[in-house]
Short mmCIF file of C-alpha atoms and ligand atoms in Angstrom, two decimals:
data_model
loop_
_atom_site.label_atom_id
_atom_site.label_comp_id
_atom_site.label_asym_id
_atom_site.label_seq_id
_atom_site.Cartn_x
_atom_site.Cartn_y
_atom_site.Cartn_z
CA UNK A 8 0.00 0.00 0.00
CA UNK A 9 1.21 3.49 -0.83
CA UNK A 10 2.09 5.73 2.12
CA UNK A 11 0.53 9.23 2.28
CA UNK A 12 2.81 12.05 3.41
CA UNK A 13 1.45 15.50 4.24
CA UNK A 14 3.79 18.52 4.16
CA UNK A 15 3.40 21.92 5.92
CA UNK A 16 1.39 23.37 3.06
CA UNK A 17 -1.13 20.60 3.39
CA UNK A 18 -0.16 18.95 0.14
CA UNK A 19 -0.58 15.21 0.22
CA UNK A 20 1.97 13.20 -1.67
CA UNK A 21 1.53 9.54 -2.38
CA UNK A 22 4.82 7.73 -2.03
CA UNK A 23 5.04 4.41 -3.79
CA UNK A 24 6.64 1.82 -1.56
CA UNK A 25 10.00 0.72 -2.94
CA UNK A 26 9.63 -2.48 -4.84
CA UNK A 27 12.15 -5.01 -3.56
CA UNK A 28 14.13 -6.47 -6.42
CA UNK A 29 14.39 -10.05 -5.29
CA UNK A 30 16.85 -12.41 -6.86
CA UNK A 31 15.07 -15.17 -8.75
CA UNK A 32 14.85 -18.49 -6.95
CA UNK A 33 17.43 -20.98 -8.23
CA UNK A 34 16.90 -24.66 -8.90
CA UNK A 35 19.30 -27.56 -8.71
CA UNK A 36 19.02 -29.98 -11.62
CA UNK A 37 19.59 -33.47 -10.23
CA UNK A 38 20.88 -36.38 -12.24
CA UNK A 39 19.78 -39.85 -11.08
CA UNK A 40 21.63 -43.11 -11.43
CA UNK A 41 20.24 -46.11 -13.30
CA UNK A 42 21.66 -49.43 -14.47
CA UNK A 43 21.21 -48.97 -18.23
CA UNK A 44 22.36 -45.52 -19.33
CA UNK A 45 26.01 -45.72 -20.36
CA UNK A 46 28.67 -43.70 -18.57
CA UNK A 47 29.72 -42.21 -21.91
CA UNK A 48 26.21 -40.95 -22.61
CA UNK A 49 25.93 -39.30 -19.18
CA UNK A 50 29.28 -37.55 -19.72
CA UNK A 51 28.09 -36.43 -23.17
CA UNK A 52 24.88 -34.96 -21.69
CA UNK A 53 26.83 -33.15 -18.95
CA UNK A 54 29.06 -31.72 -21.67
CA UNK A 55 26.50 -30.72 -24.30
CA UNK A 56 23.52 -29.71 -22.15
CA UNK A 57 25.23 -28.54 -18.94
CA UNK A 58 28.46 -27.20 -20.50
CA UNK A 59 30.70 -29.13 -18.15
CA UNK A 60 34.31 -29.75 -19.16
CA UNK A 61 35.47 -33.32 -19.69
CA UNK A 62 37.02 -33.84 -16.23
CA UNK A 63 34.12 -32.19 -14.42
CA UNK A 64 31.58 -34.21 -16.43
CA UNK A 65 33.37 -37.46 -15.53
CA UNK A 66 33.54 -36.42 -11.86
CA UNK A 67 29.80 -35.68 -11.70
CA UNK A 68 28.90 -38.88 -13.58
CA UNK A 69 31.02 -41.01 -11.20
CA UNK A 70 29.51 -39.27 -8.18
CA UNK A 71 26.00 -40.12 -9.44
CA UNK A 72 27.08 -43.66 -10.32
CA UNK A 73 28.38 -44.23 -6.79
CA UNK A 74 25.88 -42.30 -4.66
CA UNK A 75 22.68 -42.46 -6.74
CA UNK A 76 22.20 -38.75 -7.33
CA UNK A 77 24.19 -35.59 -8.11
CA UNK A 78 23.87 -31.98 -9.19
CA UNK A 79 24.25 -31.34 -12.92
CA UNK A 80 23.91 -27.57 -12.45
CA UNK A 81 21.99 -24.72 -10.80
CA UNK A 82 19.75 -22.42 -12.87
CA UNK A 83 16.68 -20.22 -12.82
CA UNK A 84 13.45 -22.20 -13.12
CA UNK A 85 12.86 -21.89 -16.86
CA UNK A 86 16.47 -22.65 -17.77
CA UNK A 87 16.46 -25.66 -15.44
CA UNK A 88 13.19 -26.94 -16.98
CA UNK A 89 14.58 -26.58 -20.50
CA UNK A 90 17.78 -28.44 -19.64
CA UNK A 91 15.86 -31.31 -18.00
CA UNK A 92 13.73 -31.59 -21.16
CA UNK A 93 16.72 -31.45 -23.52
CA UNK A 94 18.64 -34.07 -21.55
CA UNK A 95 15.67 -36.44 -21.25
CA UNK A 96 14.77 -36.03 -24.93
CA UNK A 97 18.36 -36.88 -25.90
CA UNK A 98 18.26 -39.92 -23.60
CA UNK A 99 14.94 -41.18 -24.99
CA UNK A 100 16.20 -40.72 -28.55
CA UNK A 101 18.86 -43.33 -27.70
CA UNK A 102 16.50 -45.38 -25.55
CA UNK A 103 18.28 -44.66 -22.27
CA UNK A 104 16.12 -44.37 -19.12
CA UNK A 105 18.23 -41.47 -17.72
CA UNK A 106 16.17 -39.37 -15.30
CA UNK A 107 16.63 -35.79 -14.17
CA UNK A 108 14.65 -33.79 -11.63
CA UNK A 109 14.87 -30.29 -10.21
CA UNK A 110 14.53 -28.88 -6.71
CA UNK A 111 14.59 -25.30 -5.40
CA UNK A 112 17.65 -24.10 -3.55
CA UNK A 113 16.90 -22.85 -0.07
CA UNK A 114 16.26 -19.09 0.03
CA UNK A 115 19.24 -16.91 1.01
CA UNK A 116 18.69 -13.76 3.01
CA UNK A 117 19.53 -10.47 1.35
N1 TYC B 220 25.19 -46.60 -13.60
C1 TYC B 220 25.42 -46.41 -15.04
C2 TYC B 220 26.29 -47.55 -15.54
O1 TYC B 220 26.92 -48.24 -14.77
C3 TYC B 220 26.11 -45.07 -15.33
C4 TYC B 220 25.27 -43.89 -14.96
C5 TYC B 220 25.82 -42.82 -14.27
C6 TYC B 220 23.92 -43.84 -15.34
C7 TYC B 220 25.07 -41.70 -13.95
C8 TYC B 220 23.14 -42.72 -15.01
O2 TYC B 220 22.99 -40.54 -14.05
C9 TYC B 220 23.73 -41.66 -14.33
N2 TYC B 220 26.32 -47.74 -16.86
#
């Protein structure tokens, strides 16, 4: 709600409350392990869709392979959604069951 300020002359000025420019919420894109997708394909997806370098892509793939899940990247919601779709479409085109999900990062205070 706008505040109303009155000066000595009786003029009333409406002051718009400052709009807080919040940072957009960020989402982690999670990569899930399965028994059928090849390691090479996962590395390729991390490279082409998530722009990870070779060593980083291998590190993330191995982490997912050993622990079951890992972070492919962190993005705004629409970018994260698009990358999940691209990666899953690529996987399906080669009949791999690779699965990706996204989850919001916890909110940081200003
Ligand atoms: N577990 C797969 C294998 O042994 C490799 C793999 C890694 C699959 C990561 C999915 O997100 C994944 N071929």
